[in-house]
Coordinates of N, CA and C and ligand atoms in Angstrom, one line a residue:
M1 N 72.8 104.6 85.6 CA 73.0 103.3 86.2 C 71.6 102.7 86.5
T2 N 71.4 101.5 85.9 CA 70.1 100.9 86.1 C 70.0 100.4 87.5
R3 N 68.7 100.2 87.8 CA 68.4 99.6 89.1 C 69.0 98.2 89.3
F4 N 69.0 97.5 88.2 CA 69.5 96.1 88.2 C 71.0 96.1 88.6
V5 N 71.8 97.0 87.9 CA 73.2 97.1 88.2 C 73.5 97.5 89.6
R6 N 72.7 98.5 90.1 CA 72.8 98.9 91.5 C 72.6 97.7 92.5
I7 N 71.6 96.9 92.2 CA 71.3 95.8 93.1 C 72.4 94.7 92.9
A8 N 72.9 94.5 91.7 CA 73.9 93.5 91.5 C 75.2 94.0 92.2
A9 N 75.5 95.3 92.1 CA 76.7 95.8 92.7 C 76.7 95.6 94.2
L10 N 75.5 95.9 94.8 CA 75.3 95.8 96.2 C 75.4 94.3 96.6
A11 N 74.9 93.4 95.8 CA 75.0 92.0 96.1 C 76.4 91.5 96.1
L12 N 77.2 92.1 95.2 CA 78.6 91.7 95.1 C 79.3 92.2 96.3
L13 N 79.0 93.4 96.8 CA 79.7 93.9 98.0 C 79.4 93.1 99.2
V14 N 78.1 92.6 99.3 CA 77.7 91.8 100.4 C 78.5 90.5 100.3
L15 N 78.5 89.9 99.1 CA 79.2 88.6 98.9 C 80.7 88.7 99.3
L16 N 81.3 89.8 98.8 CA 82.8 89.9 99.0 C 83.0 90.2 100.5
G17 N 82.1 90.9 101.1 CA 82.2 91.1 102.5 C 82.1 89.8 103.3
A18 N 81.2 89.0 102.9 CA 81.0 87.7 103.6 C 82.3 86.8 103.4
I19 N 82.9 86.8 102.2 CA 84.1 86.0 102.0 C 85.2 86.5 102.8
W20 N 85.3 87.8 102.8 CA 86.4 88.5 103.6 C 86.2 88.1 105.1
G21 N 84.9 88.2 105.5 CA 84.6 87.9 106.9 C 84.9 86.5 107.3
A22 N 84.6 85.5 106.4 CA 84.9 84.1 106.6 C 86.4 83.9 106.7
A23 N 87.2 84.6 105.8 CA 88.6 84.4 105.9 C 89.2 85.0 107.2
W24 N 88.6 86.1 107.6 CA 89.0 86.7 108.9 C 88.8 85.8 110.1
L25 N 87.6 85.3 110.1 CA 87.2 84.5 111.3 C 87.9 83.2 111.3
N26 N 88.3 82.7 110.2 CA 89.0 81.3 110.1 C 90.5 81.4 110.1
R27 N 91.0 82.6 110.2 CA 92.5 82.7 110.1 C 93.1 82.1 111.3
N28 N 94.3 81.5 111.1 CA 95.1 81.0 112.3 C 95.8 82.2 113.0
P29 N 96.2 81.9 114.2 CA 96.9 83.0 114.9 C 98.1 83.5 114.1
G30 N 98.2 84.8 113.9 CA 99.3 85.4 113.2 C 99.2 85.3 111.7
E31 N 98.2 84.6 111.2 CA 98.0 84.4 109.8 C 97.4 85.7 109.2
G32 N 97.8 86.1 108.0 CA 97.2 87.3 107.4 C 95.9 86.9 106.7
I33 N 95.1 87.9 106.4 CA 93.8 87.6 105.7 C 94.0 86.9 104.4
G34 N 95.0 87.3 103.6 CA 95.3 86.7 102.3 C 95.6 85.3 102.4
A35 N 96.4 84.9 103.4 CA 96.8 83.5 103.6 C 95.6 82.7 104.0
S36 N 94.8 83.3 104.9 CA 93.6 82.6 105.3 C 92.6 82.4 104.2
L37 N 92.5 83.4 103.3 CA 91.6 83.3 102.2 C 92.1 82.2 101.2
A38 N 93.4 82.1 101.0 CA 94.0 81.1 100.1 C 93.7 79.7 100.7
R39 N 93.9 79.6 102.0 CA 93.7 78.3 102.7 C 92.3 77.9 102.6
L40 N 91.3 78.8 102.8 CA 89.9 78.4 102.7 C 89.6 78.0 101.3
A41 N 90.1 78.8 100.3 CA 89.9 78.5 98.9 C 90.4 77.1 98.6
G42 N 91.6 76.8 99.2 CA 92.3 75.6 98.9 C 91.6 74.4 99.4
N43 N 90.7 74.6 100.4 CA 90.0 73.5 101.1 C 88.7 73.1 100.3
T44 N 88.4 73.9 99.3 CA 87.1 73.6 98.6 C 87.5 72.9 97.3
P45 N 86.6 72.2 96.7 CA 86.8 71.5 95.5 C 87.3 72.4 94.3
P46 N 88.1 71.9 93.4 CA 88.5 72.8 92.3 C 87.4 73.2 91.5
P47 N 87.3 74.5 91.1 CA 86.2 75.0 90.3 C 86.3 74.5 88.8
S48 N 85.2 74.6 88.2 CA 85.1 74.1 86.8 C 85.6 75.2 85.8
A49 N 85.4 76.5 86.2 CA 85.7 77.5 85.3 C 87.1 78.0 85.3
G50 N 88.0 77.4 86.2 CA 89.4 77.9 86.2 C 89.6 78.9 87.3
G51 N 88.5 79.4 87.9 CA 88.6 80.4 89.0 C 88.8 79.6 90.3
V52 N 88.8 80.4 91.4 CA 89.0 79.7 92.7 C 87.6 79.5 93.3
A53 N 87.3 78.4 93.9 CA 86.0 78.2 94.5 C 86.0 78.9 95.9
M54 N 85.2 79.9 96.0 CA 85.2 80.7 97.2 C 84.4 80.0 98.3
P55 N 84.6 80.3 99.6 CA 83.9 79.7 100.6 C 82.4 79.7 100.5
A56 N 81.9 80.7 99.9 CA 80.4 80.8 99.7 C 80.0 80.0 98.5
G57 N 80.9 79.3 97.9 CA 80.5 78.4 96.8 C 80.5 79.1 95.4
V58 N 81.1 80.3 95.4 CA 81.1 81.1 94.2 C 82.5 81.2 93.7
S59 N 82.7 81.0 92.4 CA 84.1 81.1 91.8 C 84.4 82.5 91.3
L60 N 85.6 82.9 91.5 CA 86.1 84.2 91.0 C 87.3 84.0 90.1
G61 N 87.2 84.7 89.0 CA 88.4 84.6 88.1 C 88.0 83.5 87.0
G62 N 88.8 83.4 86.0 CA 88.6 82.5 84.9 C 89.3 82.9 83.7
P63 N 89.1 82.1 82.6 CA 89.9 82.3 81.4 C 89.4 83.6 80.7
F64 N 90.3 84.3 80.0 CA 89.9 85.5 79.3 C 90.8 85.6 78.0
T65 N 90.3 86.2 77.0 CA 91.1 86.5 75.8 C 90.9 88.0 75.5
L66 N 92.0 88.8 75.5 CA 91.9 90.2 75.4 C 93.0 90.7 74.5
R67 N 93.2 92.0 74.4 CA 94.2 92.6 73.6 C 95.0 93.5 74.5
D68 N 96.4 93.4 74.5 CA 97.2 94.2 75.4 C 97.4 95.6 74.8
H69 N 98.1 96.5 75.5 CA 98.2 97.8 75.0 C 99.2 98.0 73.9
T70 N 99.9 96.9 73.5 CA 100.7 96.9 72.3 C 99.9 96.4 71.1
G71 N 98.7 95.9 71.4 CA 97.8 95.4 70.3 C 97.9 93.9 70.1
R72 N 98.7 93.2 71.0 CA 98.8 91.7 70.9 C 97.6 91.1 71.6
T73 N 97.1 90.0 71.0 CA 96.1 89.2 71.6 C 96.7 88.3 72.7
V74 N 96.1 88.4 73.9 CA 96.6 87.6 75.0 C 95.5 86.9 75.7
T75 N 95.9 85.8 76.4 CA 94.9 85.1 77.3 C 95.4 85.1 78.7
D76 N 94.6 84.6 79.6 CA 95.0 84.5 81.0 C 96.3 83.6 81.1
A77 N 96.4 82.6 80.2 CA 97.5 81.7 80.3 C 98.9 82.4 80.1
D78 N 98.8 83.5 79.4 CA 100.1 84.3 79.1 C 100.7 84.9 80.4
Y79 N 99.8 84.9 81.4 CA 100.3 85.6 82.7 C 100.5 84.6 83.8
R80 N 100.5 83.3 83.5 CA 100.8 82.3 84.5 C 102.3 82.3 84.8
G81 N 102.7 81.9 85.9 CA 104.2 81.8 86.3 C 104.6 83.0 87.1
K82 N 103.8 84.1 87.0 CA 104.0 85.3 87.8 C 102.7 85.5 88.7
L83 N 102.8 86.2 89.7 CA 101.6 86.7 90.4 C 101.0 87.8 89.6
A84 N 99.7 87.9 89.6 CA 99.0 88.9 88.8 C 98.2 89.8 89.8
L85 N 98.3 91.1 89.6 CA 97.5 92.0 90.4 C 96.6 92.7 89.4
I86 N 95.3 92.4 89.5 CA 94.3 92.8 88.4 C 93.4 93.9 89.0
F87 N 93.2 94.9 88.2 CA 92.2 95.9 88.5 C 91.4 96.3 87.2
F88 N 90.1 96.4 87.4 CA 89.2 96.8 86.3 C 88.8 98.2 86.4
G89 N 88.9 99.0 85.3 CA 88.5 100.4 85.4 C 88.5 101.0 84.0
F90 N 88.6 102.3 83.9 CA 88.7 102.9 82.6 C 89.5 104.2 82.7
T91 N 90.0 104.6 81.5 CA 91.0 105.7 81.6 C 90.4 107.1 81.8
F92 N 89.1 107.2 81.5 CA 88.4 108.5 81.8 C 87.9 108.7 83.2
C93 N 88.2 107.7 84.1 CA 87.7 107.7 85.4 C 88.3 108.9 86.2
P94 N 87.5 109.7 86.8 CA 88.0 110.9 87.5 C 88.6 110.6 88.8
D95 N 88.3 109.5 89.5 CA 88.9 109.4 90.8 C 89.4 108.0 91.3
V96 N 88.5 107.1 91.3 CA 88.8 105.8 91.9 C 90.0 105.1 91.1
C97 N 89.9 105.0 89.8 CA 90.9 104.3 89.1 C 92.3 104.9 89.2
P98 N 92.5 106.2 89.1 CA 93.8 106.8 89.3 C 94.3 106.5 90.7
T99 N 93.4 106.5 91.7 CA 93.9 106.3 93.1 C 94.3 104.8 93.3
E100 N 93.6 103.9 92.7 CA 93.9 102.5 92.8 C 95.2 102.2 92.0
L101 N 95.3 102.7 90.8 CA 96.5 102.5 90.0 C 97.8 103.1 90.7
Q102 N 97.6 104.2 91.3 CA 98.7 104.8 92.1 C 99.1 103.8 93.2
A103 N 98.1 103.2 93.9 CA 98.4 102.3 95.0 C 99.2 101.1 94.4
I104 N 98.7 100.6 93.3 CA 99.4 99.4 92.6 C 100.8 99.8 92.3
S105 N 101.0 101.0 91.7 CA 102.3 101.5 91.4 C 103.3 101.6 92.6
Q106 N 102.7 102.1 93.7 CA 103.5 102.2 94.9 C 103.8 100.8 95.5
T107 N 102.9 99.9 95.3 CA 103.1 98.5 95.8 C 104.3 97.9 95.0
M108 N 104.3 98.1 93.7 CA 105.5 97.6 92.9 C 106.8 98.2 93.4
D109 N 106.8 99.5 93.7 CA 108.0 100.1 94.2 C 108.4 99.6 95.5
L110 N 107.4 99.3 96.4 CA 107.7 98.7 97.7 C 108.4 97.4 97.6
L111 N 108.0 96.6 96.6 CA 108.5 95.2 96.5 C 109.9 95.2 96.0
G112 N 110.4 96.2 95.5 CA 111.8 96.2 95.0 C 112.0 95.2 93.9
A113 N 113.1 94.4 94.1 CA 113.4 93.4 93.1 C 112.3 92.3 93.0
Q114 N 111.6 92.1 94.1 CA 110.5 91.1 94.0 C 109.4 91.4 93.1
A115 N 109.3 92.7 92.7 CA 108.3 93.2 91.8 C 108.4 92.5 90.4
D116 N 109.6 92.0 90.1 CA 109.8 91.2 88.8 C 108.9 90.0 88.7
Q117 N 108.4 89.5 89.9 CA 107.6 88.3 89.9 C 106.1 88.7 89.9
V118 N 105.8 89.9 89.7 CA 104.4 90.4 89.7 C 104.0 91.1 88.4
Q119 N 102.9 90.7 87.9 CA 102.4 91.4 86.7 C 101.1 92.2 87.0
P120 N 101.2 93.5 87.1 CA 99.9 94.3 87.3 C 99.2 94.4 85.9
L121 N 97.9 94.1 86.0 CA 97.0 94.2 84.8 C 95.9 95.2 85.0
F122 N 95.7 96.1 84.1 CA 94.6 97.1 84.2 C 93.6 96.7 83.0
I123 N 92.5 96.2 83.4 CA 91.5 95.8 82.3 C 90.4 96.8 82.2
T124 N 90.2 97.3 81.0 CA 89.2 98.4 80.9 C 87.8 97.9 80.9
V125 N 86.9 98.6 81.4 CA 85.5 98.3 81.3 C 84.8 99.3 80.3
D126 N 85.6 100.0 79.5 CA 85.2 101.0 78.6 C 85.9 100.7 77.2
P127 N 85.7 99.6 76.6 CA 86.4 99.2 75.4 C 86.1 100.1 74.2
E128 N 85.0 100.8 74.3 CA 84.6 101.8 73.2 C 85.6 102.9 73.1
R129 N 86.1 103.4 74.2 CA 87.0 104.6 74.2 C 88.5 104.1 74.5
D130 N 88.6 103.0 75.2 CA 90.0 102.6 75.6 C 90.6 101.7 74.6
T131 N 91.2 102.3 73.6 CA 91.9 101.5 72.6 C 93.2 101.1 73.1
P132 N 94.0 100.2 72.5 CA 95.3 99.9 73.0 C 96.2 101.1 73.1
A133 N 96.1 102.0 72.1 CA 97.0 103.2 72.2 C 96.7 104.1 73.4
K134 N 95.4 104.2 73.6 CA 94.9 105.1 74.7 C 95.4 104.4 76.1
L135 N 95.2 103.1 76.2 CA 95.7 102.4 77.4 C 97.2 102.5 77.6
A136 N 97.9 102.4 76.5 CA 99.4 102.4 76.6 C 99.8 103.8 77.2
E137 N 99.2 104.8 76.7 CA 99.5 106.2 77.2 C 99.2 106.3 78.7
Y138 N 98.0 105.7 79.0 CA 97.5 105.9 80.4 C 98.3 105.1 81.4
V139 N 98.5 103.8 81.2 CA 99.2 103.0 82.2 C 100.6 103.5 82.4
A140 N 101.2 104.1 81.4 CA 102.6 104.6 81.5 C 102.7 105.8 82.5
L141 N 101.5 106.4 82.7 CA 101.5 107.5 83.7 C 101.7 107.0 85.1
F142 N 101.4 105.7 85.3 CA 101.5 105.2 86.7 C 102.7 104.3 86.9
H143 N 103.0 103.4 86.1 CA 104.1 102.5 86.3 C 104.5 101.8 85.0
P144 N 105.8 101.7 84.7 CA 106.2 101.0 83.4 C 105.8 99.6 83.3
R145 N 105.6 98.9 84.5 CA 105.3 97.5 84.5 C 103.8 97.2 84.3
I146 N 102.9 98.2 84.4 CA 101.5 97.9 84.3 C 101.1 97.6 82.8
T147 N 100.4 96.6 82.6 CA 99.9 96.3 81.2 C 98.4 96.6 81.2
G148 N 98.0 97.4 80.2 CA 96.6 97.7 80.0 C 96.0 96.6 79.0
L149 N 94.8 96.2 79.3 CA 94.1 95.2 78.5 C 92.7 95.7 78.0
T150 N 92.4 95.6 76.7 CA 91.1 95.9 76.2 C 90.6 94.7 75.4
G151 N 89.6 95.0 74.6 CA 89.0 93.9 73.8 C 87.7 94.3 73.2
T152 N 87.0 93.4 72.6 CA 85.7 93.7 72.1 C 84.8 93.8 73.3
P153 N 83.6 94.5 73.1 CA 82.7 94.6 74.3 C 82.3 93.2 74.8
E154 N 82.3 92.2 73.9 CA 81.9 90.8 74.4 C 83.1 90.2 75.2
Q155 N 84.3 90.4 74.8 CA 85.5 89.9 75.5 C 85.6 90.6 76.9
I156 N 85.3 91.9 76.9 CA 85.4 92.6 78.2 C 84.3 92.1 79.1
A157 N 83.1 91.9 78.6 CA 82.0 91.5 79.4 C 82.3 90.1 80.0
A158 N 82.9 89.2 79.2 CA 83.2 87.9 79.7 C 84.2 87.9 80.8
A159 N 85.3 88.7 80.6 CA 86.3 88.9 81.6 C 85.7 89.4 82.9
A160 N 84.9 90.5 82.8 CA 84.3 91.1 83.9 C 83.3 90.1 84.7
R161 N 82.6 89.3 83.9 CA 81.7 88.3 84.5 C 82.5 87.3 85.3
A162 N 83.7 86.9 84.8 CA 84.5 85.9 85.5 C 84.9 86.4 86.8
F163 N 85.2 87.7 86.9 CA 85.7 88.3 88.1 C 84.6 89.0 88.9
R164 N 83.4 88.8 88.5 CA 82.2 89.4 89.2 C 82.4 90.9 89.3
V165 N 82.9 91.5 88.2 CA 83.0 93.0 88.1 C 81.7 93.5 87.5
Y166 N 81.1 94.5 88.1 CA 79.9 95.1 87.6 C 80.2 96.5 87.0
Y167 N 79.7 96.8 85.9 CA 80.0 98.1 85.3 C 78.8 98.5 84.4
A168 N 78.6 99.8 84.3 CA 77.5 100.4 83.5 C 77.8 101.8 83.2
K169 N 77.4 102.2 82.0 CA 77.6 103.6 81.6 C 76.6 104.5 82.4
S170 N 77.1 105.7 82.7 CA 76.3 106.7 83.3 C 76.7 108.1 82.7
T171 N 75.8 108.9 82.4 CA 76.1 110.3 81.9 C 75.7 111.3 82.9
P172 N 76.6 112.0 83.6 CA 76.3 113.0 84.5 C 75.5 114.1 83.9
Q173 N 74.5 114.7 84.7 CA 73.7 115.7 84.1 C 74.5 116.9 83.6
G174 N 74.2 117.4 82.4 CA 74.9 118.5 81.9 C 76.2 118.1 81.2
S175 N 76.5 116.8 81.1 CA 77.8 116.4 80.5 C 77.5 115.7 79.2
S176 N 78.3 115.8 78.2 CA 78.1 115.1 77.0 C 78.9 113.8 77.0
E177 N 79.9 113.7 77.9 CA 80.7 112.5 78.0 C 80.1 111.5 79.1
Y178 N 80.1 110.3 78.8 CA 79.6 109.3 79.8 C 80.8 108.9 80.7
L179 N 80.4 108.4 81.8 CA 81.4 107.8 82.8 C 81.0 106.3 82.9
M180 N 81.8 105.5 83.5 CA 81.4 104.1 83.8 C 81.4 103.9 85.3
D181 N 80.2 103.5 85.8 CA 80.2 103.0 87.2 C 80.8 101.6 87.2
H182 N 81.6 101.4 88.2 CA 82.2 100.0 88.2 C 82.6 99.6 89.6
S183 N 82.6 98.3 89.9 CA 83.1 97.9 91.2 C 84.6 98.0 91.1
A184 N 85.3 98.1 92.3 CA 86.7 98.5 92.3 C 87.6 97.7 93.2
F185 N 87.4 96.4 93.2 CA 88.3 95.5 94.0 C 89.6 95.2 93.2
T186 N 90.7 95.0 93.9 CA 91.9 94.5 93.2 C 92.1 93.1 93.6
Y187 N 92.4 92.3 92.5 CA 92.5 90.8 92.7 C 94.0 90.4 92.6
L188 N 94.4 89.6 93.6 CA 95.8 89.0 93.5 C 95.6 87.5 93.1
L189 N 96.2 87.2 91.9 CA 96.2 85.8 91.5 C 97.6 85.2 91.7
G190 N 97.6 83.9 92.0 CA 98.9 83.2 92.2 C 99.4 82.8 90.8
R191 N 100.6 82.2 90.9 CA 101.3 81.8 89.6 C 100.5 80.9 88.8
D192 N 99.5 80.2 89.5 CA 98.6 79.2 88.8 C 97.4 79.9 88.2
G193 N 97.2 81.2 88.4 CA 96.1 81.9 87.9 C 94.9 81.8 88.8
R194 N 95.1 81.2 90.0 CA 93.9 81.2 91.0 C 94.0 82.3 92.0
L195 N 92.8 82.7 92.4 CA 92.7 83.9 93.3 C 93.4 83.6 94.6
R196 N 94.2 84.5 95.1 CA 94.9 84.4 96.4 C 94.3 85.4 97.4
S197 N 94.0 86.6 96.9 CA 93.5 87.6 97.8 C 92.7 88.7 97.0
L198 N 91.8 89.3 97.8 CA 91.0 90.4 97.2 C 91.3 91.6 98.1
F199 N 91.5 92.8 97.4 CA 91.7 94.0 98.2 C 90.5 94.9 97.9
R200 N 90.0 95.5 99.0 CA 88.9 96.5 98.9 C 89.5 97.7 98.3
P201 N 88.6 98.6 97.7 CA 89.1 99.9 97.3 C 89.7 100.6 98.5
G202 N 90.9 101.2 98.3 CA 91.5 102.0 99.4 C 92.5 101.1 100.1
A203 N 92.7 99.9 99.8 CA 93.7 99.1 100.4 C 95.1 99.8 100.2
T204 N 96.0 99.7 101.2 CA 97.2 100.4 101.1 C 98.3 99.6 100.4
P205 N 99.3 100.3 99.8 CA 100.4 99.6 99.1 C 101.0 98.6 100.1
E206 N 101.1 99.0 101.4 CA 101.8 98.1 102.4 C 101.0 96.8 102.5
E207 N 99.6 96.9 102.6 CA 98.8 95.7 102.7 C 99.0 94.8 101.5
M208 N 99.0 95.4 100.3 CA 99.1 94.6 99.1 C 100.5 94.0 98.9
A209 N 101.5 94.8 99.3 CA 102.9 94.2 99.2 C 103.0 93.0 100.2
A210 N 102.4 93.1 101.4 CA 102.5 92.1 102.3 C 101.8 90.8 101.8
A211 N 100.7 91.0 101.2 CA 99.9 89.8 100.7 C 100.7 89.2 99.5
I212 N 101.4 90.0 98.7 CA 102.1 89.5 97.6 C 103.3 88.7 98.1
R213 N 104.1 89.3 99.1 CA 105.2 88.6 99.7 C 104.8 87.3 100.2
A214 N 103.6 87.2 100.9 CA 103.2 85.9 101.5 C 102.9 84.9 100.4
N215 N 102.7 85.3 99.2 CA 102.4 84.4 98.1 C 103.5 84.1 97.1
L216 N 104.7 84.7 97.3 CA 105.8 84.6 96.4 C 106.2 83.2 96.3
A217 N 106.2 82.4 97.4 CA 106.7 81.1 97.4 C 105.7 80.0 96.9
T218 N 104.5 80.5 96.7 CA 103.4 79.5 96.4 C 103.3 79.3 94.9
Ligands
NI1 NI1 87.2 104.1 88.0

């Protein structure tokens, strides 16, 4: 992991913490953090890149063109009309990705019939090894509704940039296989493709289901 990526990842954490803090401080009595975040975002001018303008003046999210785990070319527009739960990671991840995908899977189960209105997306940051076939096999281990997305290194870089996801190869000492360091937030997008909520790594299925329910009518 280069020093630059370390600093960039740290800056992202600080930024996301500030956004989260702003939403927390500005929430109305009884209002959830997700609703507060959406309200704050709604108060700011529409962003140019298709992402949501965050209180700090930074946009998150945006257009992408990728390939799904069946090999079909897809864009962000294909997922409008449903809420999207997006997580970036890679199939060789030893710990964080399986934990987060498990939480997303449990969130879908908690939602019951409402889960039909949610599309979970797992976007790889390791397009070299994560082919559509590899992703298909992997996401099926967690939940039948999760779609895996890959692409060219350039397409993945563009998608990651839009969501401010940082990632870098790292090879542990004594290992011949590389790992990917990556930021691990989960993004909830509304039916319009705009950011509604951000979940820190370790957010519970209950928290995510509550935020999704709060956004079903929007
Ligand atoms: Ni991971």
